[in-house]
Coordinates of C-alpha atoms in Angstrom, one line a residue:
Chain C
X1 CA 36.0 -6.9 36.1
X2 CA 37.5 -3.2 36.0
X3 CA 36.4 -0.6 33.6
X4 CA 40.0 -0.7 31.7
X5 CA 39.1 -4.1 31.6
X6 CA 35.8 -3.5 30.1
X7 CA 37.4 -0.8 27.4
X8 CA 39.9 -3.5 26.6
X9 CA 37.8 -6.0 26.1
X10 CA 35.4 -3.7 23.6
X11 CA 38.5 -2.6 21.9
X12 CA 39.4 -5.9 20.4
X13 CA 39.1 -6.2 17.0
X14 CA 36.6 -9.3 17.2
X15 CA 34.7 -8.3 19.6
X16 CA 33.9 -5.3 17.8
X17 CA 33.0 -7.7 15.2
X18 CA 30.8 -9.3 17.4
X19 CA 28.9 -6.2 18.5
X20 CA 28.4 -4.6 15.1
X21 CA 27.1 -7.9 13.6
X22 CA 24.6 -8.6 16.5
X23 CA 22.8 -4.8 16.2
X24 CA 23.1 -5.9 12.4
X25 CA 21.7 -9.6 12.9
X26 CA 19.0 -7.6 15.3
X27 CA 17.7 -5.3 12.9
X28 CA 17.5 -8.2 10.2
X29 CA 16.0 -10.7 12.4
X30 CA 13.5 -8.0 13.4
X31 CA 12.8 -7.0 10.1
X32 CA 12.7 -10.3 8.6
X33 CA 11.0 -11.9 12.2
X34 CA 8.1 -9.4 11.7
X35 CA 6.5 -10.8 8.6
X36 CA 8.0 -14.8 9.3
X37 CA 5.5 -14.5 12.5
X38 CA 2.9 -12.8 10.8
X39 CA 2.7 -15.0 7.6
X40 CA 3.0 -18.0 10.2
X41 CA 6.4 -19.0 8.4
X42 CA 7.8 -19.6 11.8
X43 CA 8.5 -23.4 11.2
X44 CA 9.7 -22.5 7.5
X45 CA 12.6 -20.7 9.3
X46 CA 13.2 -23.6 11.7
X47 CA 13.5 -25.8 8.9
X48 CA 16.0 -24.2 7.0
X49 CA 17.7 -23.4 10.0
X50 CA 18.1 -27.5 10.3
X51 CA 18.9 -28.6 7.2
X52 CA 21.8 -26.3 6.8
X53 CA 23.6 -29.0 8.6
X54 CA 23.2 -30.9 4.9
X55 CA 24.5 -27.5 3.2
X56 CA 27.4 -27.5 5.8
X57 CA 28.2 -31.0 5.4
X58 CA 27.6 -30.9 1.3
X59 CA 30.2 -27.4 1.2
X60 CA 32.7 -29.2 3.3
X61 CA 32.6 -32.4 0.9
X62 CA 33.2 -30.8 -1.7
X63 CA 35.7 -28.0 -0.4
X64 CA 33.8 -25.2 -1.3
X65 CA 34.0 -21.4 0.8
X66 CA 31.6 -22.2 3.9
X67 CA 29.7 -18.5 3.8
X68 CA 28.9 -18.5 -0.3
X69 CA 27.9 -22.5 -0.2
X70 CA 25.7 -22.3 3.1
X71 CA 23.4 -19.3 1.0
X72 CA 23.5 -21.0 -2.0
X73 CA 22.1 -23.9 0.0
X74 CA 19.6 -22.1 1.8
X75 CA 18.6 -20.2 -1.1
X76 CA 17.9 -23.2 -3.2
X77 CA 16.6 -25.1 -0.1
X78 CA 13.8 -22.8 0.5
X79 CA 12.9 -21.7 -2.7
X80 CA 12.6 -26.2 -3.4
X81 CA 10.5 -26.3 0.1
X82 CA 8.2 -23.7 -1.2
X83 CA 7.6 -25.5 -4.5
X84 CA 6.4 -28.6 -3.0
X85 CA 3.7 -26.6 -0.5
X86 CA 2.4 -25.0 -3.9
X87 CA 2.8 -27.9 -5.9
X88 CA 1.0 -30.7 -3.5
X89 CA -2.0 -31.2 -1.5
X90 CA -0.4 -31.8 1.6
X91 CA -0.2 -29.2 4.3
X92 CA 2.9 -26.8 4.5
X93 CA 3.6 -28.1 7.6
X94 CA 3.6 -31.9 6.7
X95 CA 5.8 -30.8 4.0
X96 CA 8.2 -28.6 6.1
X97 CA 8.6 -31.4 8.6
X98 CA 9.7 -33.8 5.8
X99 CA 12.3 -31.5 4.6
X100 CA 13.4 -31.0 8.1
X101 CA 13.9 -34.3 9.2
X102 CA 14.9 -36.0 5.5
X103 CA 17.9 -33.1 5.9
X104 CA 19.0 -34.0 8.6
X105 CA 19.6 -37.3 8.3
X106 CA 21.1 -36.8 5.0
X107 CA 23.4 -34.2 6.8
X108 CA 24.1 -36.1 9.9
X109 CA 24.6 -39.5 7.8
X110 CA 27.0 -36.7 5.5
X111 CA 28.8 -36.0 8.9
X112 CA 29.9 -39.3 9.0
X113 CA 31.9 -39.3 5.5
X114 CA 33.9 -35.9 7.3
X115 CA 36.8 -37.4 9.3
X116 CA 37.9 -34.8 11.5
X117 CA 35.0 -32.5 11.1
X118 CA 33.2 -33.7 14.1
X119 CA 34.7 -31.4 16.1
X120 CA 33.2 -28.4 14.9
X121 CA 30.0 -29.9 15.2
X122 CA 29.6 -27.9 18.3
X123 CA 30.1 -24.7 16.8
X124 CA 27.9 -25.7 14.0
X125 CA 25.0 -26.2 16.3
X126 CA 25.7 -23.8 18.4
X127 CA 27.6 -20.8 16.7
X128 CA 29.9 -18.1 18.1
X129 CA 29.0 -14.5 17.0
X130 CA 32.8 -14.0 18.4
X131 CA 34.2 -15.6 15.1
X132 CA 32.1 -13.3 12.7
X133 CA 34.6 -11.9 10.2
X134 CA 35.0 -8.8 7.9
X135 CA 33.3 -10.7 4.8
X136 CA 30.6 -11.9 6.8
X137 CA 30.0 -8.2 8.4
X138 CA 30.2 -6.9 4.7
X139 CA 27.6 -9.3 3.3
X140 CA 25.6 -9.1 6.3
X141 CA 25.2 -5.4 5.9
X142 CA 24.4 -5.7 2.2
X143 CA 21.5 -8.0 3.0
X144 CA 20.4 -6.0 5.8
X145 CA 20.4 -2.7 3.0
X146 CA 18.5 -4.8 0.2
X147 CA 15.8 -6.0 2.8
X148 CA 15.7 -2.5 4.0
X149 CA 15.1 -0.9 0.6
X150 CA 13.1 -4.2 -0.5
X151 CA 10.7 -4.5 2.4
X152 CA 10.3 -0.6 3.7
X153 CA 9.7 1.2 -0.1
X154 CA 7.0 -1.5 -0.3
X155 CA 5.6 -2.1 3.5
X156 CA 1.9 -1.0 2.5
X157 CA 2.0 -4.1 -0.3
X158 CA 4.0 -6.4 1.7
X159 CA 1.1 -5.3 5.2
X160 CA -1.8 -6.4 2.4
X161 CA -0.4 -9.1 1.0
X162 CA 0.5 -10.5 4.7
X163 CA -3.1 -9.4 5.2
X164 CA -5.2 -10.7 2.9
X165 CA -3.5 -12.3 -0.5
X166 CA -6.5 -12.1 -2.6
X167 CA -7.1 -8.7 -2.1
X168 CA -3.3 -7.8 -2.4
X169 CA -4.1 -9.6 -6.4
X170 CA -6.6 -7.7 -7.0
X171 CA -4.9 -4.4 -5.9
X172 CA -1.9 -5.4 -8.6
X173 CA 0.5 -6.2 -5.8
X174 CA 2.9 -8.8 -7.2
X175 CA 2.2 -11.4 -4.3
X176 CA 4.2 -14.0 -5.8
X177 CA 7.2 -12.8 -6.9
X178 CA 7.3 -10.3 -3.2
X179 CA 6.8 -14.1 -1.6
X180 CA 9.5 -16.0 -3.4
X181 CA 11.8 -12.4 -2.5
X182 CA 11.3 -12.8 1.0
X183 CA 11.6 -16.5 0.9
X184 CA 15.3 -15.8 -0.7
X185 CA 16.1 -12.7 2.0
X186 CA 14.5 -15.1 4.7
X187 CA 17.0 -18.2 3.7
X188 CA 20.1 -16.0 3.2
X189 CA 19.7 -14.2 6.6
X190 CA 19.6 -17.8 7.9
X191 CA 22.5 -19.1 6.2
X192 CA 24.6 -15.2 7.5
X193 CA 23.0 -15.8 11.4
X194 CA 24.1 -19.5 11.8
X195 CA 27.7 -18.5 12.2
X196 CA 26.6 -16.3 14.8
X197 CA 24.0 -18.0 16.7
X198 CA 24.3 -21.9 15.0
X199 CA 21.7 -24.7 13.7
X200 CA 20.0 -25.1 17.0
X201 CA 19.0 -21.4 17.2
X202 CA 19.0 -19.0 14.4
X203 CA 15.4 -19.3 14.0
X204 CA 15.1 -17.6 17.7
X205 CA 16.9 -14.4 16.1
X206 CA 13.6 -14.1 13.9
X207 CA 10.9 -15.1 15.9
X208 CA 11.3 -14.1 19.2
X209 CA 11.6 -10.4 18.8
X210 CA 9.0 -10.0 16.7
X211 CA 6.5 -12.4 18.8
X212 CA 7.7 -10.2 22.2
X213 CA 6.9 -7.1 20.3
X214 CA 3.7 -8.4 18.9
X215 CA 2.0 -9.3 22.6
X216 CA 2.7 -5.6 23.3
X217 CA 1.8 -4.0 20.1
X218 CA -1.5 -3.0 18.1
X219 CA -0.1 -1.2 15.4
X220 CA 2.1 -1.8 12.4
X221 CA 5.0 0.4 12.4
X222 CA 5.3 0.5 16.3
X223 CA 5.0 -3.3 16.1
X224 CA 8.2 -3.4 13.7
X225 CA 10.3 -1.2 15.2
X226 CA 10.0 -2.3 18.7
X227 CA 10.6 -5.5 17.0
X228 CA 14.1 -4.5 15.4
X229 CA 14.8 -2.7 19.1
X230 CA 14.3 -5.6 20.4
X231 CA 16.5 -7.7 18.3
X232 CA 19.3 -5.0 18.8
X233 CA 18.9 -4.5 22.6
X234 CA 19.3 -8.4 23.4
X235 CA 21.9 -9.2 20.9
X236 CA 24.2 -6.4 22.6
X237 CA 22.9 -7.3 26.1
X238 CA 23.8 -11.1 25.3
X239 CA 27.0 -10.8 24.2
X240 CA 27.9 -8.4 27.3
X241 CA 26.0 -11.1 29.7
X242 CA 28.2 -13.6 28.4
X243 CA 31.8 -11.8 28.8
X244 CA 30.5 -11.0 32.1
X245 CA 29.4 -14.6 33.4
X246 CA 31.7 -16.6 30.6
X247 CA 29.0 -18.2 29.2
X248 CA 28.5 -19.3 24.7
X249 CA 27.5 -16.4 23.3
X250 CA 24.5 -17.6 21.0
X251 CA 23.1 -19.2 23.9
X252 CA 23.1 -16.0 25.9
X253 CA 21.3 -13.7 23.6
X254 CA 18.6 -16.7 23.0
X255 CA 18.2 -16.7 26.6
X256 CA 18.2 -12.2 27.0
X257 CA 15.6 -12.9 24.0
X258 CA 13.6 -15.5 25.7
X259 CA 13.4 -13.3 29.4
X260 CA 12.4 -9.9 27.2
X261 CA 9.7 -12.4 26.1
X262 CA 8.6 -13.9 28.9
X263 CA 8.8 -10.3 31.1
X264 CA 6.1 -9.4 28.3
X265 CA 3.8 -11.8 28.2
X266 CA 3.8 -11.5 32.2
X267 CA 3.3 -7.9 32.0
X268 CA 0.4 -8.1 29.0
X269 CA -1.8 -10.9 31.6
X270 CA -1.5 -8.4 34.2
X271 CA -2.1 -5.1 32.1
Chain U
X1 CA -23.5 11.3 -10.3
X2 CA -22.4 9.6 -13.4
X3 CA -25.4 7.3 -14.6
X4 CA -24.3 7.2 -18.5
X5 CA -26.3 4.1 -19.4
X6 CA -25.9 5.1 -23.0
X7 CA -25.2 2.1 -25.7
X8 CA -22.6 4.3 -27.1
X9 CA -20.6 4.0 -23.2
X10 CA -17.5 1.7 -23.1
X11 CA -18.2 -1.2 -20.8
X12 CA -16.3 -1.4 -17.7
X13 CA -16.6 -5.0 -18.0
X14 CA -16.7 -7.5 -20.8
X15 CA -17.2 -10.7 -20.7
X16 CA -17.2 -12.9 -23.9
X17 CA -18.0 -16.4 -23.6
X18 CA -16.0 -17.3 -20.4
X19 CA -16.3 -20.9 -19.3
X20 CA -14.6 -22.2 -16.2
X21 CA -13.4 -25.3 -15.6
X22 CA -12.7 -26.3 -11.5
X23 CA -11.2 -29.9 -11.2
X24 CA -13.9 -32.2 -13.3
X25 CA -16.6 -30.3 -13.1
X26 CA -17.6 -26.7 -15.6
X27 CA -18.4 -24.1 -12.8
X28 CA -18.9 -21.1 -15.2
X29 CA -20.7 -21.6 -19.1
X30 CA -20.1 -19.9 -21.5
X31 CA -21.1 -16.9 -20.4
X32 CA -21.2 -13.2 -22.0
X33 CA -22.2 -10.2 -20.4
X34 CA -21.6 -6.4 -20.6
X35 CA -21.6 -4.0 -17.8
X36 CA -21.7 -0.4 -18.2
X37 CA -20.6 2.9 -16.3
X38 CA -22.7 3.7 -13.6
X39 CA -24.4 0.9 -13.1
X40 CA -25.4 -1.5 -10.1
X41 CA -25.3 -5.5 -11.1
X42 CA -26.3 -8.2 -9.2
X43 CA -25.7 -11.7 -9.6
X44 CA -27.9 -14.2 -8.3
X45 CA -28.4 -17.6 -8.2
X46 CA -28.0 -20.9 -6.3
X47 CA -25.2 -21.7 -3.8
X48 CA -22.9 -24.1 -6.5
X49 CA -24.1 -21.6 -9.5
X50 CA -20.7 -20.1 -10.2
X51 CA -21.3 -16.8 -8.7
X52 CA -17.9 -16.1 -6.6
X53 CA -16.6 -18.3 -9.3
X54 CA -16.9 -15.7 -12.1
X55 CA -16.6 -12.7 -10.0
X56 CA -13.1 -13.8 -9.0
X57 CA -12.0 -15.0 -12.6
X58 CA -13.2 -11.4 -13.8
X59 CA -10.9 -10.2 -10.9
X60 CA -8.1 -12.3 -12.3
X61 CA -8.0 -14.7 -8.8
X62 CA -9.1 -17.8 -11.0
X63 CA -7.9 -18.5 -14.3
X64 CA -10.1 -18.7 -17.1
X65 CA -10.7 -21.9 -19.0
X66 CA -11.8 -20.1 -22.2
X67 CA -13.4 -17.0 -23.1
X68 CA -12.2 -13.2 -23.2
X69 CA -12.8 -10.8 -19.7
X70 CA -12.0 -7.1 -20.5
X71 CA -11.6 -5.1 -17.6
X72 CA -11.6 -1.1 -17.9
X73 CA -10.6 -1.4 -21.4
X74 CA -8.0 -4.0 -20.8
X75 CA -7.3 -7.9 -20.3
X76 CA -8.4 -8.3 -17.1
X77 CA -5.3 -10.2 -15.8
X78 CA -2.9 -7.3 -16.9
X79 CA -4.9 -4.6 -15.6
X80 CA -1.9 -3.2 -14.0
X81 CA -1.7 0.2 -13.1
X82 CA -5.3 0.1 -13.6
X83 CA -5.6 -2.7 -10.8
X84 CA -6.0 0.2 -8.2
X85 CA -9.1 1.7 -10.0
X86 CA -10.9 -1.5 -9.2
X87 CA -12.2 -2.2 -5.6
X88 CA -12.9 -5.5 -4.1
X89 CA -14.4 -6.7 -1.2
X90 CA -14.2 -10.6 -0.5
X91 CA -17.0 -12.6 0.7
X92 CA -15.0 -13.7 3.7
X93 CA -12.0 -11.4 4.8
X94 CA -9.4 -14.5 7.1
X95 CA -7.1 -12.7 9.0
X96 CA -5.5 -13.0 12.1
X97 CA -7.7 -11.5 14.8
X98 CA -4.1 -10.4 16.5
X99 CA -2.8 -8.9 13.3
X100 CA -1.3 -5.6 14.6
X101 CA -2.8 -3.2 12.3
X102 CA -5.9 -0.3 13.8
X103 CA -7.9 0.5 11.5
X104 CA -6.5 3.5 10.0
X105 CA -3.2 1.5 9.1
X106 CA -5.4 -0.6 7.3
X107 CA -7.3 2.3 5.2
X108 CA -4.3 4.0 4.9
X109 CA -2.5 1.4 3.2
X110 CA -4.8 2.1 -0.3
X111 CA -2.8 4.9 -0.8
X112 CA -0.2 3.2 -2.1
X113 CA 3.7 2.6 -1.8
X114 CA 4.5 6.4 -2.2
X115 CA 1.2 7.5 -0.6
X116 CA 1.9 5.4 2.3
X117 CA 5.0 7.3 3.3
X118 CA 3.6 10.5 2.4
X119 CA 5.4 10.9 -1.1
X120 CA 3.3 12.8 -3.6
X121 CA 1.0 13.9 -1.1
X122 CA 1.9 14.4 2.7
X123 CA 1.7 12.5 5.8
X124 CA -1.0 15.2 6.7
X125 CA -2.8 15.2 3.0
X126 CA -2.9 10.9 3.8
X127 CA -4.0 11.3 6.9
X128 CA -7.1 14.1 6.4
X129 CA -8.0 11.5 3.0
X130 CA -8.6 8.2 5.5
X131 CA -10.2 10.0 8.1
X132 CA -12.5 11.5 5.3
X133 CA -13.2 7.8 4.1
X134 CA -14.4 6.8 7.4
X135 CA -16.3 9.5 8.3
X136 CA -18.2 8.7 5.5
X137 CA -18.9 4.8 6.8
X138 CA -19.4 6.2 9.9
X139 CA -16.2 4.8 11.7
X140 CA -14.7 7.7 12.1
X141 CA -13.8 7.6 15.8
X142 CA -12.5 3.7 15.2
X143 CA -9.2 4.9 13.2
X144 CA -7.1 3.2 16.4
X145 CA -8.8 0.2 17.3
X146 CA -7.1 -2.9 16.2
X147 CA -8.9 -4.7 13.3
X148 CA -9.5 -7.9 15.1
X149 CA -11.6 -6.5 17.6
X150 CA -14.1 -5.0 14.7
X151 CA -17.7 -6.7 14.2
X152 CA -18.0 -8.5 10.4
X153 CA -20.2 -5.3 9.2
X154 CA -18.0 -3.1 10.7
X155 CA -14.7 -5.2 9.0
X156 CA -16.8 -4.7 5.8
X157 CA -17.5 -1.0 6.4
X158 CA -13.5 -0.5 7.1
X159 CA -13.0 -2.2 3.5
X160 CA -15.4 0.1 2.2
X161 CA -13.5 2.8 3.7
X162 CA -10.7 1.3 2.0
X163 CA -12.0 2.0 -1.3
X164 CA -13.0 5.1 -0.6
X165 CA -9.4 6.9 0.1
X166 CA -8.1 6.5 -4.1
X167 CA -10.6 7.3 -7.0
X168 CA -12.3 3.7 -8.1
X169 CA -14.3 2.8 -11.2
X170 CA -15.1 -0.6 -10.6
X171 CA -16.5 -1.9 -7.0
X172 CA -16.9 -5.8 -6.6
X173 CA -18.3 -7.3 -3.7
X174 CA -19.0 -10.5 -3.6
X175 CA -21.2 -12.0 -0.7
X176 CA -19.5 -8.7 1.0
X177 CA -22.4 -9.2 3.8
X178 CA -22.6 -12.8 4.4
X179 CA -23.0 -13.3 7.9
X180 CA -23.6 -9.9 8.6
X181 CA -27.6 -9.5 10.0
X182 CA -30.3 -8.0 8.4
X183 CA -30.2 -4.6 9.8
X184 CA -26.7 -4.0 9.0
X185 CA -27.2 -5.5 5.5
X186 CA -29.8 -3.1 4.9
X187 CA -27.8 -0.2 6.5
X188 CA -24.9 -1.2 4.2
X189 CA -26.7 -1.4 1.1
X190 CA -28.0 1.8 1.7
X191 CA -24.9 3.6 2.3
X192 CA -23.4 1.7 -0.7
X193 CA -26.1 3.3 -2.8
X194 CA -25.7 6.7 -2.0
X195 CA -21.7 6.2 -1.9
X196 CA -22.3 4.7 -5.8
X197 CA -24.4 8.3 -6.3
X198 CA -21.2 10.4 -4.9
X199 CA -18.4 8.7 -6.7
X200 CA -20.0 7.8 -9.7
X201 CA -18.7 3.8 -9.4
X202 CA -19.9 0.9 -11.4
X203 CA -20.6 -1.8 -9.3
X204 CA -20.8 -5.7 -9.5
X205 CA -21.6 -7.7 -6.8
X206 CA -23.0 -11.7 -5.5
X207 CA -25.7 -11.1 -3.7
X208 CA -28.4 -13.3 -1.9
X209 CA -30.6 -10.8 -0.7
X210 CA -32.9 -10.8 -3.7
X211 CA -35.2 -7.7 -1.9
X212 CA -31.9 -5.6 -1.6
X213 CA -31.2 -6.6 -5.3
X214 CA -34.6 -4.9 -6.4
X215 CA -34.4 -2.0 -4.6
X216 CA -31.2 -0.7 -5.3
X217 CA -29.4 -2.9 -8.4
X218 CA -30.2 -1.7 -12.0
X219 CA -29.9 -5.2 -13.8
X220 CA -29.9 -8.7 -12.6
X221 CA -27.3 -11.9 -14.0
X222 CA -29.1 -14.8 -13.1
X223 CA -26.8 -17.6 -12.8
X224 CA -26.6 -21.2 -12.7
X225 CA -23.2 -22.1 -14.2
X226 CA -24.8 -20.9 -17.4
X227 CA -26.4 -17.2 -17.5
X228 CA -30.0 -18.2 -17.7
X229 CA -31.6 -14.5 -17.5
X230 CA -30.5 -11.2 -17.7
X231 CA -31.8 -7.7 -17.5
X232 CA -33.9 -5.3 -14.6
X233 CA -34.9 -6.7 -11.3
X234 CA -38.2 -6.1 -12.5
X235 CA -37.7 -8.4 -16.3
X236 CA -36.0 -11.2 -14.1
X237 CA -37.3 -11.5 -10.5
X238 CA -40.1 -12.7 -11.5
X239 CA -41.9 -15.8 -9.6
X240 CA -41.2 -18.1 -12.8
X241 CA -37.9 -17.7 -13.4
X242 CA -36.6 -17.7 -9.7
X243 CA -38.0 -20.8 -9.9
X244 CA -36.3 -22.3 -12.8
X245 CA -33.3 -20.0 -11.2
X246 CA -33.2 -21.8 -7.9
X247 CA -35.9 -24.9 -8.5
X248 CA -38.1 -23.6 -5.5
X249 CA -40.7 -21.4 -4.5
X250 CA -38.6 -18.0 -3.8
X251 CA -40.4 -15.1 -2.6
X252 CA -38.6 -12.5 -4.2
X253 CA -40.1 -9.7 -1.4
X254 CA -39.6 -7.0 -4.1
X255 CA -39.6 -3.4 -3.6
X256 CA -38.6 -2.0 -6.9
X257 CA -38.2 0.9 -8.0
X258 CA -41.9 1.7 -8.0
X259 CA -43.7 0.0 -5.3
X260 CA -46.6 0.2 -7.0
X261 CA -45.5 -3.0 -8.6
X262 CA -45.5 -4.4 -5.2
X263 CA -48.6 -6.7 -5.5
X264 CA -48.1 -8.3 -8.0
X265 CA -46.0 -10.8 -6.1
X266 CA -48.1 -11.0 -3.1

């Protein structure tokens, strides 16, 4: 491919799109990824990742706008998941797995009820950052401003309550109203990345970032930065490695994400 | 400096008739108990008495089953802004040993949201404040090592750092040297001492080191879900009530204040 190629290619309107909502799905994910890793949420996002199948299903049932429904899903979703780890004695991950699988078959059983809408199942599972329109760009970079302004102004409460939560109490940090705010930002960035990146693997846009950064880094704010460079870096790299080779787009940045991982674990065992 | 043991002197802690109820069984009862500025307290007692119990209902971690707990003049589950005159260090500390945070992050972050970022005071002011607080726990050349790879009396000395960078009133530890060993629980109380000299805290603490409780506490709660003695190491670690305290023999090895005393338990 020629470099007028290239230019043309980069000067389409969706692909544009594409570019500015993976740097803006990077810094989220990178942001977001820091703390899900940290405060072993990992499976939390994996789980609503899932049973958004059962909010896609439920918004297409009922003819309702795909974008609003999906976060009103999530939303609800996690905020219900997290009641019932602080309302039973069974382990949050016993209780995450139930949600997962319980959602999905509701959701899968749902899909069954949706003639015609099997087709999309695809891009429900897999996602296409190439679709990404201007309201999703617009509410992505509202989220991304709120967790910015939300997380950032309070990082040394939001480091101690990751920390230790007792001592975050006793220091007057409001640990659960800063959990149930993250669990919110958490489920909406979900609901905004699986357009982008689908079902299958939004959660990768959170974790692996921040888990490459984290085998490489010691301290806080060079652990979070490198982790929203890294979400940036192999969003755009993706997207370009799959216009070169023609390959799903969601898939590709996974996979950038995946070798940036790998390549630092390898380095780390030899260092 | 500030050793205002005066009747007159608010009490930096209250507590009026606190019971506390944990699933079937009372784990704290009915008990009262004033502590004043200045001071050192030590609770003792059994493992089961209640100890960590009430220290982290006074702390507002456990919610009281009935009673009243005043805190620097307040309720002490609304202390709020008040919350960061009060320093706390746990008798176990879980983290994740690959937590990326050295040291200094960890000090540093005492300073609060706007501290943090260098607002009110600057990056330099913040930075010269937690380097002074571990200089004076001697971990002064550990500011960039990663927390995880800290020793558990070193861990503690880095949360005693962290109490040191804002002004405190109230210090609570509770078991704060469990597992550490006996040199570096002697080293610890000993800089604890002449840290509570500098600043002028009051402090409460759970302690099980009942020799380290008569040399350096001024007044004993002895406590076995109910507060069976109270007063100076001296009025209440004596041989007859650590027995009814504890239902053994329990040499309390005291030193006192005035090791004159000494013999009498030996």
């Amino acid at each position: 491919m020629s470099l007028p190629d290239w230019i043309g290619i980069f000067s389409l309107p969706f692909m544009q799109r594409a570019i500015i909502g993976g740097v803006l799905f990077g810094i989220l994910g990178g942001l977001l990824g820091s703390f899900l890793i940290l405060r072993r949420l990992s499976l939390f996002g994996e789980t609503v990742g899932h049973a958004a199948i059962l909010g896609v299903v439920l918004a297409a049932l009922w003819q309702l706008p795909a974008t609003w429904a999906l976060i009103g899903f999530t939303v609800c979703f996690g905020l219900g998941v997290v009641y019932l780890i602080e309302r039973t004695n069974l382990g949050s991950d016993t209780i995450l797995c139930i949600a997962l699988s319980g959602s999905v078959a509701v959701g899968t059983i749902g899909l069954t009820f949706l003639r015609g809408y099997r087709g999309n199942l695809l891009s429900i599972l897999f996602g296409d950052i190439l679709a990404i329109g201007n309201t999703d760009l617009i509410l992505l970079l509202l989220l991304l401003v709120i967790t910015l302004i939300g997380l950032l102004l309070s990082l040394p409460d939001q480091i101690l309550l990751t920390l230790n939560t007792d001592l975050a109490k006793v220091q007057g940090v409001p640990v659960q109203g800063y959990r149930y705010l993250f669990i919110i930002l958490l489920s909406i960035a979900i609901a905004l990345a699986i357009r982008a990146v689908g079902i299958l693997l939004v959660n990768s846009f959170l974790v692996i970032p921040a888990a490459t950064a984290r085998l490489v880094f010691g301290q806080f704010i060079p652990f979070l930065i490198a982790s929203t460079g890294i979400g940036i870096v192999s969003a755009v790299t993706g997207m370009i490695v799959s216009g070169i080779f023609d390959l799903p787009s969601g898939p590709s940045i996974v996979l950038i994400q995946l070798l940036g991982f790998l390549g630092s674990a390898v380095w780390k065992s030899i260092s | 400096m500030n050793s205002s043991l005066s009747p007159d002197a608010q009490p930096v802690v209250s507590v009026q008739n606190l019971t506390v109820v944990r699933g079937n069984s009372v784990a704290v009862d009915s008990v009262s108990f004033r502590i004043f500025p200045g001071t050192h307290t030590a609770i003792i007692g059994p493992n089961g008495a209640g100890k960590s119990t009430l220290i982290q209902t006074i702390l507002g971690l456990i919610p009281a089953s009935s009673g009243e707990i005043i805190v620097l003049g307040r309720n002490g589950r609304r202390l709020g802004k008040l919350a960061s005159a009060v320093g706390y260090i746990p008798q176990s500390f879980p983290f994740d040993r690959h937590f990326p945070l050295t040291v200094s992050e960890l000090v540093s972050l005492a300073t609060g949201k706007l501290g943090f970022w260098g607002i009110g005071k600057s990056v330099r002011q913040k930075r010269q404040a937690v380097q002074q607080a571990l200089k004076q726990v001697n971990l002064q050349d550990r500011g960039k090592q990663r927390i995880g790879t800290l020793s558990g009396g070193e861990l503690k000395r880095v949360l005693l750092a962290y109490c040191l960078v804002v002004p405190r009133r109230l210090l609570v530890l509770d078991e704060a040297l469990a597992g550490v060993d006996a040199t570096g629980e002697a080293d610890f109380a000993e800089l604890l001492g002449k840290l509570k000299q500098r600043h002028g805290w009051t402090i409460l603490e759970v302690s099980h080191n009942l020799p380290l409780v008569s040399r350096y506490c001024d007044r004993v709660l002895c406590l076995n879900q109910q507060l069976l003695y109270q007063g100076s190491p001296k009025d209440t670690l004596t041989p007859e009530n650590l027995l009814q305290i504890y239902g053994s023999r329990v040499n309390p090895y005291c030193y006192h204040h005035e090791p004159t005393r000494l013999d009498r338990y030996f």
